[in-house]
Short mmCIF file of C-alpha atoms in Angstrom, two decimals:
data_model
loop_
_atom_site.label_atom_id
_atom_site.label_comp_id
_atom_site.label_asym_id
_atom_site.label_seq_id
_atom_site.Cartn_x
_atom_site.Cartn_y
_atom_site.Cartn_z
CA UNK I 87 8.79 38.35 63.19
CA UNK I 88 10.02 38.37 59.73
CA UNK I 89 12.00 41.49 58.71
CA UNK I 90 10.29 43.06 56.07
CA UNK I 91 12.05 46.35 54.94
CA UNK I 92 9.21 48.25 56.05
CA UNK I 93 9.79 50.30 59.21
CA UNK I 94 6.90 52.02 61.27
CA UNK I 95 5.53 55.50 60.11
CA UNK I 96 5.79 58.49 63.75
CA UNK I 97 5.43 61.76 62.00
CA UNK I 98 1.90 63.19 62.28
CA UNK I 99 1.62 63.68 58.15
CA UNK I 100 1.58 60.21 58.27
CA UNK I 101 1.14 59.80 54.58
CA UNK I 102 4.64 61.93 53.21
CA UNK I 103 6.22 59.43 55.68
CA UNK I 104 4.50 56.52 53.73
CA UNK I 105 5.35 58.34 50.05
CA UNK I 106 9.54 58.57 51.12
CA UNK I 107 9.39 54.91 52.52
CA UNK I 108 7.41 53.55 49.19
CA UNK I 109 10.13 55.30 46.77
CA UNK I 110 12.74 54.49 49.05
CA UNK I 111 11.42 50.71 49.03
CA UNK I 112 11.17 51.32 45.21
CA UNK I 113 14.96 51.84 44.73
CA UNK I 114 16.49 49.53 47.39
CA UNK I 115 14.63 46.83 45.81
CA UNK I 116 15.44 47.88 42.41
CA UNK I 117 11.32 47.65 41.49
CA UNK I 118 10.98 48.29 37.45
CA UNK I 119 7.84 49.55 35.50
CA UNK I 120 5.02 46.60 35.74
CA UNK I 121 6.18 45.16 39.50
CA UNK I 122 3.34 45.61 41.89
CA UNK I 123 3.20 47.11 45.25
CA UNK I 124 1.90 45.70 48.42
CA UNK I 125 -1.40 45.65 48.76
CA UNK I 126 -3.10 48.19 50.55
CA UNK I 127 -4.04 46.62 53.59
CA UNK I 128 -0.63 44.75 53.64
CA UNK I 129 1.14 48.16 53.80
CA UNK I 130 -1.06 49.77 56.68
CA UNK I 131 -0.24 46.61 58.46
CA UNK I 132 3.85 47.36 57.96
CA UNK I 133 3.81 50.96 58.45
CA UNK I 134 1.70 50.82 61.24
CA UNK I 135 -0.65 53.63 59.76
CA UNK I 136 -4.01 53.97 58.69
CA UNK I 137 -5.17 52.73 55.34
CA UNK I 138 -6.09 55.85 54.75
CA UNK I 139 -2.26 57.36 55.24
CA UNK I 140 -1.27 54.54 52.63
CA UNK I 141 -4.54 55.53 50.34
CA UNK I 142 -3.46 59.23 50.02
CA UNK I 143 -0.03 58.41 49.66
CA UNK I 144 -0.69 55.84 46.45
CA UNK I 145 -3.20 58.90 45.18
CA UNK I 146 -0.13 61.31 45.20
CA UNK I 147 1.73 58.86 43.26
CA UNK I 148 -1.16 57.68 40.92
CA UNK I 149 -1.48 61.64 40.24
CA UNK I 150 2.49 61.86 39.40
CA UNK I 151 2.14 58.54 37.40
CA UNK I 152 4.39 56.65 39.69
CA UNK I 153 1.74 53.75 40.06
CA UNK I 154 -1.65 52.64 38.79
CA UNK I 155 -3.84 51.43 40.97
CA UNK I 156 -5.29 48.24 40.17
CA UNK I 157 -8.96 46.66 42.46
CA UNK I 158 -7.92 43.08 43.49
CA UNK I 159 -6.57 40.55 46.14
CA UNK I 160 -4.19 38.33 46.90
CA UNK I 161 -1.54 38.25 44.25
CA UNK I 162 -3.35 40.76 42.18
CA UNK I 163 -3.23 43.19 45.23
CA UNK I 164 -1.17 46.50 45.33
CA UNK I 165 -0.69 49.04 42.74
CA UNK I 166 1.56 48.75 39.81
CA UNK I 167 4.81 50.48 39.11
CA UNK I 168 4.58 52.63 36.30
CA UNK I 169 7.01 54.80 36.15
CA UNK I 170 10.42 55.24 38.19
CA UNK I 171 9.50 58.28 41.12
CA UNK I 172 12.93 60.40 39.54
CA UNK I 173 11.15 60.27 35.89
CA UNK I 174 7.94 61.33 37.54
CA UNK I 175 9.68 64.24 39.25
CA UNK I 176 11.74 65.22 35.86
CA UNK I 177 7.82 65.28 34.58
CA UNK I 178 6.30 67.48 37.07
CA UNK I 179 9.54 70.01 37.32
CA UNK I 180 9.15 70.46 33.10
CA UNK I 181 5.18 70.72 33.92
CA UNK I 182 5.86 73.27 36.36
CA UNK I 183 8.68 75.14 34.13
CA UNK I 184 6.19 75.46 31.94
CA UNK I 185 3.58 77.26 33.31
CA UNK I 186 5.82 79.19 34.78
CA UNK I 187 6.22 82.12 31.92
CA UNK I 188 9.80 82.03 32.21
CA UNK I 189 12.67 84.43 30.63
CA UNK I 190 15.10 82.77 28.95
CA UNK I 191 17.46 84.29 30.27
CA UNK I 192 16.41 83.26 34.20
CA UNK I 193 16.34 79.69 32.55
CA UNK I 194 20.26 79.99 31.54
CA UNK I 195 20.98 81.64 34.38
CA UNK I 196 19.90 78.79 36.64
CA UNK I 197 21.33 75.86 34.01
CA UNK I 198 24.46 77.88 33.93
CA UNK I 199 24.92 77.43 37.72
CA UNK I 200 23.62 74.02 38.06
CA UNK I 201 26.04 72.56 35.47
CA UNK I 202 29.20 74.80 36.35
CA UNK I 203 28.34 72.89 40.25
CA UNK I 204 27.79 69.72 38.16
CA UNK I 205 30.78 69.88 36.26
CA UNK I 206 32.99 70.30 38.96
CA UNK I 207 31.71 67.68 40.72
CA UNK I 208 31.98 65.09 37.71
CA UNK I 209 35.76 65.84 37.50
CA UNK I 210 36.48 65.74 41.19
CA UNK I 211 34.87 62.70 41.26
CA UNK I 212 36.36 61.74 38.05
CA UNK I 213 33.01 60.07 36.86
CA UNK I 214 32.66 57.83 33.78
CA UNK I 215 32.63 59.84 30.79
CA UNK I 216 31.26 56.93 28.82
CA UNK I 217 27.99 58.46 28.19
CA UNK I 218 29.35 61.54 27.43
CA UNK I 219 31.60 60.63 24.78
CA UNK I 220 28.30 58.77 22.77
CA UNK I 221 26.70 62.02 23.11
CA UNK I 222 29.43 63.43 21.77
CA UNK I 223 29.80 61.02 18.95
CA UNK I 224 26.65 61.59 18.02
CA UNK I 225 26.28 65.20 17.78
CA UNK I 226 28.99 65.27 15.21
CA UNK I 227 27.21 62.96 13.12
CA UNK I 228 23.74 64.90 13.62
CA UNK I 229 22.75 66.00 10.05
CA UNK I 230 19.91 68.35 11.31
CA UNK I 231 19.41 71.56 14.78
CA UNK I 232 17.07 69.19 16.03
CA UNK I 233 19.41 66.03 15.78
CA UNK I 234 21.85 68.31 17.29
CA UNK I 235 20.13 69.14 20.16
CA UNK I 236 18.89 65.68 20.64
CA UNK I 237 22.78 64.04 21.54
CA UNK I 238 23.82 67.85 23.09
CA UNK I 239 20.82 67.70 25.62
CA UNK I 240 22.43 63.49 26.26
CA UNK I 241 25.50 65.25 26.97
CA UNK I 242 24.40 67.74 29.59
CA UNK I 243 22.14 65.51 30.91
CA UNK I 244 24.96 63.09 31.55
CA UNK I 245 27.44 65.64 33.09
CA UNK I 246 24.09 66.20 35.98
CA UNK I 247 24.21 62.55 36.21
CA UNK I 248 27.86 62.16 36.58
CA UNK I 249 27.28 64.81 39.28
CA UNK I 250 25.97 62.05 41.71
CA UNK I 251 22.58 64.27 42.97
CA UNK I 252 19.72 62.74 41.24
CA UNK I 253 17.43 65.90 42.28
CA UNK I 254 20.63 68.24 39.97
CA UNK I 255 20.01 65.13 36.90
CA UNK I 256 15.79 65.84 37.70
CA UNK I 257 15.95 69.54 36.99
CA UNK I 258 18.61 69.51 34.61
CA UNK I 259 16.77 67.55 32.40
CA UNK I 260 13.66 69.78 33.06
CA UNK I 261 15.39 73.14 32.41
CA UNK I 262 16.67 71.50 28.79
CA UNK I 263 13.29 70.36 27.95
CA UNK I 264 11.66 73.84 28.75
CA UNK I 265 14.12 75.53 26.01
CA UNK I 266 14.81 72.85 23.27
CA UNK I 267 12.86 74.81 20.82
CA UNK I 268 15.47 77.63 21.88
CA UNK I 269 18.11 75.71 21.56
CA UNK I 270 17.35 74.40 18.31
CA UNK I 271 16.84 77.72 17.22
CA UNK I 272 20.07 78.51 18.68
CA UNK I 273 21.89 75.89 16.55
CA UNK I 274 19.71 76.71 13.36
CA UNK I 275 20.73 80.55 13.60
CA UNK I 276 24.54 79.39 14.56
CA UNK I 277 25.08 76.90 11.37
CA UNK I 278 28.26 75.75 12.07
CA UNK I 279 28.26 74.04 15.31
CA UNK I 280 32.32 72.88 15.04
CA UNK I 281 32.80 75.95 17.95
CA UNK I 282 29.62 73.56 20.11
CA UNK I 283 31.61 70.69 19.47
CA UNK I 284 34.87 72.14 20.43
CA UNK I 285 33.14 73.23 23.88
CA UNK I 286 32.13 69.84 24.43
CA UNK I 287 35.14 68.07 24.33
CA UNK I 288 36.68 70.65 26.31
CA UNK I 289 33.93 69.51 29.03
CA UNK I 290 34.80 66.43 28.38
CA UNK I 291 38.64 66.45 29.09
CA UNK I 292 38.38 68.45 31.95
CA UNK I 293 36.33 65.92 33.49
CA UNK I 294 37.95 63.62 32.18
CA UNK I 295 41.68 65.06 33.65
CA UNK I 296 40.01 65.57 36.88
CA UNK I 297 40.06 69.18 36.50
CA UNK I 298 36.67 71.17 38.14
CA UNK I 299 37.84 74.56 37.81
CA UNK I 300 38.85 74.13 34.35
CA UNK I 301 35.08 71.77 33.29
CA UNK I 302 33.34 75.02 35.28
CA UNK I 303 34.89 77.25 32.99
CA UNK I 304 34.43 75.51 29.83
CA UNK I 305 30.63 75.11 30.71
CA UNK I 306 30.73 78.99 31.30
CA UNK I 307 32.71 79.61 27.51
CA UNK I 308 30.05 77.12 26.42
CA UNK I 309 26.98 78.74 27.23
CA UNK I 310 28.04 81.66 26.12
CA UNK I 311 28.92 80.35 22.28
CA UNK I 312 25.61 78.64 22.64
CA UNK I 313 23.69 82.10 23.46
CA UNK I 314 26.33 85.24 22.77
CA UNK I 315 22.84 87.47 23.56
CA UNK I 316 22.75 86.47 26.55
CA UNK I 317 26.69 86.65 27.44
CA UNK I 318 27.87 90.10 25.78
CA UNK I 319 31.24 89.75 27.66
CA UNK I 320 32.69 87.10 25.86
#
């Protein structure tokens, strides 16, 4: 029997078994928006579940806007790929933010740890700062707060991602998007954002040097230029 990559489905919810093997299959395949799925009956058949497992399963991912699902057979069979499952998530997280009422300052609170962990972890690991430096590069060319925020939400975005766990990168990315009009804001009442810049490529070296105590701190000093309200001790 021909190996397919598909291993058979035990646990009773049959179909979250069938959603972490379809997004796993997803990445180890390297599937892009537009590649079709199996077809329905085709994945039953692999799992060894019920079409209806596999049919609630694709409707949880429909519903995130991970697939469309498309009648047909043969070739035309199986739903298509819409959207990558960790762009989906970053989605329903910033859905979820915000209809959540919020304080700002919970919302800082929680970026403030996540990045200070993410930090670190970029410099232990001594990630690629690549991305980081275009972000960078850009914000000192940004000639407006919302240009600004644009290439500063890159750069914090790309420290999560240097931080190897894509679920940190799915949240971060969530958290900036439920404050960018604060953070523009932010920039707007700040005017001179040389004392932003100077934070950043402080990140940047000490992830750069391999230093996570030191990138930990300087996201800490950041956050704190960024929002002095919300960080009367510095």
């Amino acid at each position: 029997m021909t190996d397919t990559g598909w291993r058979p489905v035990k646990r009773t919810r049959a179909f979250e078994d069938v959603l972490a093997q379809i997004e796993h299959r997803i990445a180890e395949d390297g599937l892009t928006v537009g590649d079709r799925l199996p077809g329905e009956r085709q994945l039953a058949e692999q799992l060894r579940v019920g079409r209806s497992s596999v049919r609630e399963a694709l409707r949880v991912l429909e519903t995130l806007g991970v697939v469309s699902s498309q009648a047909g057979r043969g070739p035309d069979a199986g739903a298509v790929l819409t959207s990558r499952p960790d762009s989906a998530l970053t989605d329903l997280l910033r859905l979820h933010l915000g209809l959540a009422s919020l304080e700002l300052r919970e919302v800082i609170d929680t970026r403030l740890m996540i990045e200070r962990w993410a930090a670190a972890g970029a410099a232990t690991a001594r990630a690629d700062t690549a991305a980081l430096v275009a972000a960078l590069e850009g914000m000192e060319r940004a000639r407006t707060a919302e240009e600004f925020v644009e290439h500063d939400t890159a750069f914090h975005c790309a420290i999560a991602d240097a931080s190897g766990n894509r679920l940190i990168a799915a949240i971060m990315r969530s958290l900036r998007e439920s404050v960018r009009r604060y953070a523009i804001e932010a920039v707007e009442q700040l005017g001179d954002t040389r004392v932003l810049q100077a934070d950043h490529r402080r990140i940047l070296a000490a992830i750069a040097a391999g230093s996570p105590e030191e990138a930990a701190l300087a996201v800490t000093v950041h956050l704190a230029h960024a929002y002095p309200a919300l960080f009367p001790e510095f």
